[in-house]
Amino acid sequence: MGRRTPHRRPRWVHYGSSISQSAEAEGPTETWPAATAKTAQLNLTGLGFAGNAMLDLFVARTIRNLPVDFISLEIGTNIVEQAAMRRRTFLPAVHGFLDTIQETHPDTPILIISPIPCPVSENRPGPRYAMRPPAGQLEATGHTEDIPAGALALTVVREQLQLMVKQRGQQDPALAYLDGRILLRPDETDDLHDGIHPNAAGYLRMGARLAQVLAEKYALSG
């Protein structure tokens, strides 16, 4: 499990977007990473960056320098939302992020979590913007015809991440992939209060499901 920490509980570092920050949760202990940590009895360091989970290397260096037993990375939502990368640049950025972390954590389990459902961006690139009240929903403004030329939608991001983990995992058994639609199913998008962010109940459901995944795959459970 990598470098064992002095803490009684295994130390888990989770990185992600505003969905991982979980601002819509009822409190700091009700975010989905916190709910997972409570069930699995993990010592959580949460690195949720609203609008800014862009695979910045300073974050990778931060994770690299932490004592940690398990790492999860929620990747792709902000990159699609802001049209920040193309297909050509996306996976190299993921590889660089992982390479930096693994400089000191070569054997620590790392779980790559792809985006949860977001109907407006499943098959349409960003950028996204908030519609005016009273709707309060987010809308993608990119063009589907740009996808063959390299634009990213959520379906493309999931395919790319799954393929990357499959290929890299042949030499990197510590790496695994989890489809974000396991945490929040496509038939549960009513829990997305603005079209992208789950409500409080949705976050708790996600936390319970990830705790089950960790118990089954990594034997991480209280």
CSV table of C-alpha atoms in Angstrom, one decimal:
chain,number,residue,atom,x,y,z
A,1,MET,CA,0.0,0.0,0.0
A,2,GLY,CA,2.9,2.4,-0.4
A,3,ARG,CA,4.6,4.2,2.4
A,4,ARG,CA,2.7,3.6,5.7
A,5,THR,CA,1.9,6.7,7.6
A,6,PRO,CA,2.2,7.2,11.4
A,7,HIS,CA,-1.6,7.7,11.5
A,8,ARG,CA,-3.8,5.0,12.8
A,9,ARG,CA,-5.9,5.2,9.7
A,10,PRO,CA,-4.5,4.8,6.2
A,11,ARG,CA,-4.0,8.2,4.6
A,12,TRP,CA,-5.9,9.0,1.5
A,13,VAL,CA,-5.3,11.9,-0.8
A,14,HIS,CA,-8.2,12.8,-3.2
A,15,TYR,CA,-7.9,15.4,-6.0
A,16,GLY,CA,-10.7,16.7,-8.1
A,17,SER,CA,-13.0,19.5,-9.2
A,18,SER,CA,-15.8,21.4,-7.5
A,19,ILE,CA,-17.7,18.1,-7.5
A,20,SER,CA,-15.0,16.8,-5.1
A,21,GLN,CA,-15.1,20.0,-3.2
A,22,SER,CA,-18.8,19.4,-2.8
A,23,ALA,CA,-20.0,22.9,-2.0
A,24,GLU,CA,-23.6,21.8,-2.1
A,25,ALA,CA,-23.1,19.3,0.7
A,26,GLU,CA,-24.8,20.1,4.0
A,27,GLY,CA,-21.5,20.4,5.8
A,28,PRO,CA,-17.8,19.7,5.5
A,29,THR,CA,-18.3,16.1,6.8
A,30,GLU,CA,-21.0,15.5,4.3
A,31,THR,CA,-19.0,15.8,1.1
A,32,TRP,CA,-18.7,12.6,-0.8
A,33,PRO,CA,-14.9,12.2,-0.1
A,34,ALA,CA,-15.6,12.8,3.6
A,35,ALA,CA,-18.5,10.3,3.6
A,36,THR,CA,-16.2,7.7,1.9
A,37,ALA,CA,-13.5,8.4,4.4
A,38,LYS,CA,-15.8,8.0,7.4
A,39,THR,CA,-17.2,4.7,6.1
A,40,ALA,CA,-13.8,3.3,5.1
A,41,GLN,CA,-12.0,4.7,8.1
A,42,LEU,CA,-9.4,6.7,6.1
A,43,ASN,CA,-7.5,9.8,7.0
A,44,LEU,CA,-8.5,12.1,4.2
A,45,THR,CA,-6.7,15.0,2.6
A,46,GLY,CA,-9.2,16.6,0.2
A,47,LEU,CA,-7.8,18.6,-2.8
A,48,GLY,CA,-11.0,19.8,-4.5
A,49,PHE,CA,-10.4,22.8,-6.7
A,50,ALA,CA,-13.6,24.5,-7.9
A,51,GLY,CA,-13.2,25.2,-11.6
A,52,ASN,CA,-9.4,24.5,-11.4
A,53,ALA,CA,-8.8,20.8,-11.5
A,54,MET,CA,-6.5,21.3,-14.5
A,55,LEU,CA,-3.7,18.8,-13.8
A,56,ASP,CA,-1.5,21.6,-12.6
A,57,LEU,CA,2.0,20.2,-11.7
A,58,PHE,CA,2.2,22.1,-8.5
A,59,VAL,CA,-0.7,19.9,-7.2
A,60,ALA,CA,1.1,16.8,-8.4
A,61,ARG,CA,4.2,17.9,-6.5
A,62,THR,CA,2.1,18.5,-3.4
A,63,ILE,CA,0.7,15.0,-3.6
A,64,ARG,CA,4.2,13.6,-4.4
A,65,ASN,CA,5.6,15.2,-1.2
A,66,LEU,CA,2.8,13.9,1.1
A,67,PRO,CA,3.0,10.6,3.1
A,68,VAL,CA,0.1,8.7,1.6
A,69,ASP,CA,-1.3,5.2,1.4
A,70,PHE,CA,-3.9,5.6,-1.3
A,71,ILE,CA,-4.5,8.3,-4.0
A,72,SER,CA,-7.6,9.0,-6.1
A,73,LEU,CA,-7.8,11.5,-9.0
A,74,GLU,CA,-11.1,12.8,-10.3
A,75,ILE,CA,-10.1,14.1,-13.8
A,76,GLY,CA,-11.8,15.7,-16.8
A,77,THR,CA,-14.8,17.8,-15.7
A,78,ASN,CA,-13.1,21.2,-15.5
A,79,ILE,CA,-11.0,20.5,-18.6
A,80,VAL,CA,-14.1,20.0,-20.7
A,81,GLU,CA,-16.0,22.8,-18.9
A,82,GLN,CA,-13.4,25.4,-19.8
A,83,ALA,CA,-12.3,23.8,-23.1
A,84,ALA,CA,-8.8,24.0,-21.5
A,85,MET,CA,-7.3,21.1,-23.5
A,86,ARG,CA,-7.6,19.2,-26.7
A,87,ARG,CA,-7.2,15.4,-27.3
A,88,ARG,CA,-3.6,16.0,-28.2
A,89,THR,CA,-2.7,17.6,-24.9
A,90,PHE,CA,-5.0,15.9,-22.5
A,91,LEU,CA,-3.4,12.5,-22.0
A,92,PRO,CA,0.2,13.9,-22.0
A,93,ALA,CA,-0.9,16.1,-19.1
A,94,VAL,CA,-2.4,13.1,-17.3
A,95,HIS,CA,0.8,11.1,-17.8
A,96,GLY,CA,2.9,14.0,-16.5
A,97,PHE,CA,0.7,14.4,-13.5
A,98,LEU,CA,1.1,10.7,-12.7
A,99,ASP,CA,4.8,10.6,-13.4
A,100,THR,CA,5.3,13.4,-10.9
A,101,ILE,CA,3.3,11.7,-8.2
A,102,GLN,CA,5.0,8.4,-8.7
A,103,GLU,CA,8.5,9.9,-8.3
A,104,THR,CA,8.0,9.1,-4.5
A,105,HIS,CA,4.9,6.8,-4.7
A,106,PRO,CA,5.8,4.2,-7.4
A,107,ASP,CA,3.8,1.5,-5.7
A,108,THR,CA,1.0,3.5,-4.0
A,109,PRO,CA,-2.4,2.5,-5.4
A,110,ILE,CA,-3.8,5.3,-7.6
A,111,LEU,CA,-7.5,5.3,-8.7
A,112,ILE,CA,-8.4,7.4,-11.8
A,113,ILE,CA,-12.0,8.5,-11.6
A,114,SER,CA,-13.6,9.8,-14.8
A,115,PRO,CA,-16.4,12.4,-14.8
A,116,ILE,CA,-19.8,11.8,-13.3
A,117,PRO,CA,-22.8,12.3,-15.8
A,118,CYS,CA,-23.4,15.8,-17.0
A,119,PRO,CA,-26.0,15.7,-19.8
A,120,VAL,CA,-25.1,19.0,-21.4
A,121,SER,CA,-21.5,18.0,-21.9
A,122,GLU,CA,-21.7,14.3,-22.5
A,123,ASN,CA,-21.4,14.7,-26.3
A,124,ARG,CA,-20.8,18.4,-26.7
A,125,PRO,CA,-17.6,20.2,-25.9
A,126,GLY,CA,-17.2,23.2,-23.7
A,127,PRO,CA,-16.9,25.9,-22.7
A,128,ARG,CA,-19.9,26.0,-20.4
A,129,TYR,CA,-21.6,29.0,-19.0
A,130,ALA,CA,-24.5,29.5,-16.5
A,131,MET,CA,-27.8,30.3,-18.0
A,132,ARG,CA,-29.6,33.3,-16.7
A,133,PRO,CA,-32.2,32.9,-13.8
A,134,PRO,CA,-34.6,31.5,-13.1
A,135,ALA,CA,-33.3,28.4,-14.9
A,136,GLY,CA,-29.9,28.4,-13.2
A,137,GLN,CA,-28.7,25.5,-15.4
A,138,LEU,CA,-25.3,25.2,-17.1
A,139,GLU,CA,-25.1,24.9,-20.9
A,140,ALA,CA,-22.3,23.8,-23.2
A,141,THR,CA,-21.5,26.2,-26.0
A,142,GLY,CA,-19.0,24.1,-28.0
A,143,HIS,CA,-19.7,22.4,-31.3
A,144,THR,CA,-20.1,18.6,-31.7
A,145,GLU,CA,-18.4,18.8,-35.2
A,146,ASP,CA,-15.2,19.9,-33.4
A,147,ILE,CA,-14.9,16.5,-31.6
A,148,PRO,CA,-13.3,14.6,-34.6
A,149,ALA,CA,-10.7,17.5,-34.8
A,150,GLY,CA,-9.8,17.1,-31.1
A,151,ALA,CA,-12.3,18.9,-28.9
A,152,LEU,CA,-13.1,17.1,-25.7
A,153,ALA,CA,-16.6,16.1,-24.4
A,154,LEU,CA,-17.1,13.9,-21.4
A,155,THR,CA,-17.6,10.7,-23.5
A,156,VAL,CA,-14.2,11.4,-25.1
A,157,VAL,CA,-12.5,12.0,-21.7
A,158,ARG,CA,-13.8,8.7,-20.3
A,159,GLU,CA,-12.7,6.7,-23.3
A,160,GLN,CA,-9.2,8.4,-23.2
A,161,LEU,CA,-8.8,7.8,-19.5
A,162,GLN,CA,-9.9,4.2,-19.6
A,163,LEU,CA,-7.6,3.4,-22.6
A,164,MET,CA,-4.7,5.2,-20.9
A,165,VAL,CA,-5.1,3.2,-17.7
A,166,LYS,CA,-5.4,0.0,-19.6
A,167,GLN,CA,-2.2,0.7,-21.6
A,168,ARG,CA,-0.1,2.2,-18.7
A,169,GLY,CA,-1.4,-0.4,-16.3
A,170,GLN,CA,0.5,-3.1,-18.2
A,171,GLN,CA,3.6,-1.8,-16.5
A,172,ASP,CA,1.9,0.0,-13.6
A,173,PRO,CA,-0.2,-2.4,-11.6
A,174,ALA,CA,-0.8,0.2,-8.9
A,175,LEU,CA,-3.0,2.2,-11.4
A,176,ALA,CA,-6.7,1.5,-11.8
A,177,TYR,CA,-9.8,3.2,-13.5
A,178,LEU,CA,-13.2,3.9,-12.1
A,179,ASP,CA,-16.0,5.2,-14.4
A,180,GLY,CA,-17.6,8.2,-12.6
A,181,ARG,CA,-21.0,6.9,-13.7
A,182,ILE,CA,-20.7,4.2,-11.1
A,183,LEU,CA,-20.7,6.8,-8.4
A,184,LEU,CA,-23.6,8.7,-9.8
A,185,ARG,CA,-25.6,6.8,-12.4
A,186,PRO,CA,-26.9,8.4,-15.6
A,187,ASP,CA,-30.5,7.8,-14.4
A,188,GLU,CA,-29.8,9.9,-11.3
A,189,THR,CA,-29.1,13.2,-13.0
A,190,ASP,CA,-32.1,14.7,-11.2
A,191,ASP,CA,-29.6,15.0,-8.4
A,192,LEU,CA,-27.7,17.5,-10.4
A,193,HIS,CA,-29.2,20.8,-9.1
A,194,ASP,CA,-27.6,22.9,-11.8
A,195,GLY,CA,-26.9,20.3,-14.4
A,196,ILE,CA,-23.4,19.4,-13.1
A,197,HIS,CA,-23.1,19.6,-9.3
A,198,PRO,CA,-25.0,16.9,-7.3
A,199,ASN,CA,-27.2,18.0,-4.4
A,200,ALA,CA,-26.5,16.9,-0.8
A,201,ALA,CA,-28.3,13.6,-1.2
A,202,GLY,CA,-26.3,12.8,-4.4
A,203,TYR,CA,-23.0,13.4,-2.7
A,204,LEU,CA,-23.9,11.0,0.1
A,205,ARG,CA,-24.9,8.4,-2.4
A,206,MET,CA,-21.5,8.9,-4.2
A,207,GLY,CA,-19.6,8.6,-1.0
A,208,ALA,CA,-21.3,5.3,-0.1
A,209,ARG,CA,-20.6,3.8,-3.5
A,210,LEU,CA,-17.0,4.8,-3.5
A,211,ALA,CA,-16.6,3.3,0.0
A,212,GLN,CA,-18.0,0.0,-1.4
A,213,VAL,CA,-15.5,0.1,-4.3
A,214,LEU,CA,-12.6,0.7,-2.0
A,215,ALA,CA,-13.7,-2.2,0.3
A,216,GLU,CA,-14.0,-4.6,-2.6
A,217,LYS,CA,-11.0,-3.6,-4.7
A,218,TYR,CA,-8.5,-2.4,-2.0
A,219,ALA,CA,-9.9,-3.9,1.2
A,220,LEU,CA,-10.1,-0.4,2.6
A,221,SER,CA,-13.0,-0.5,5.0
A,222,GLY,CA,-13.7,0.2,8.7
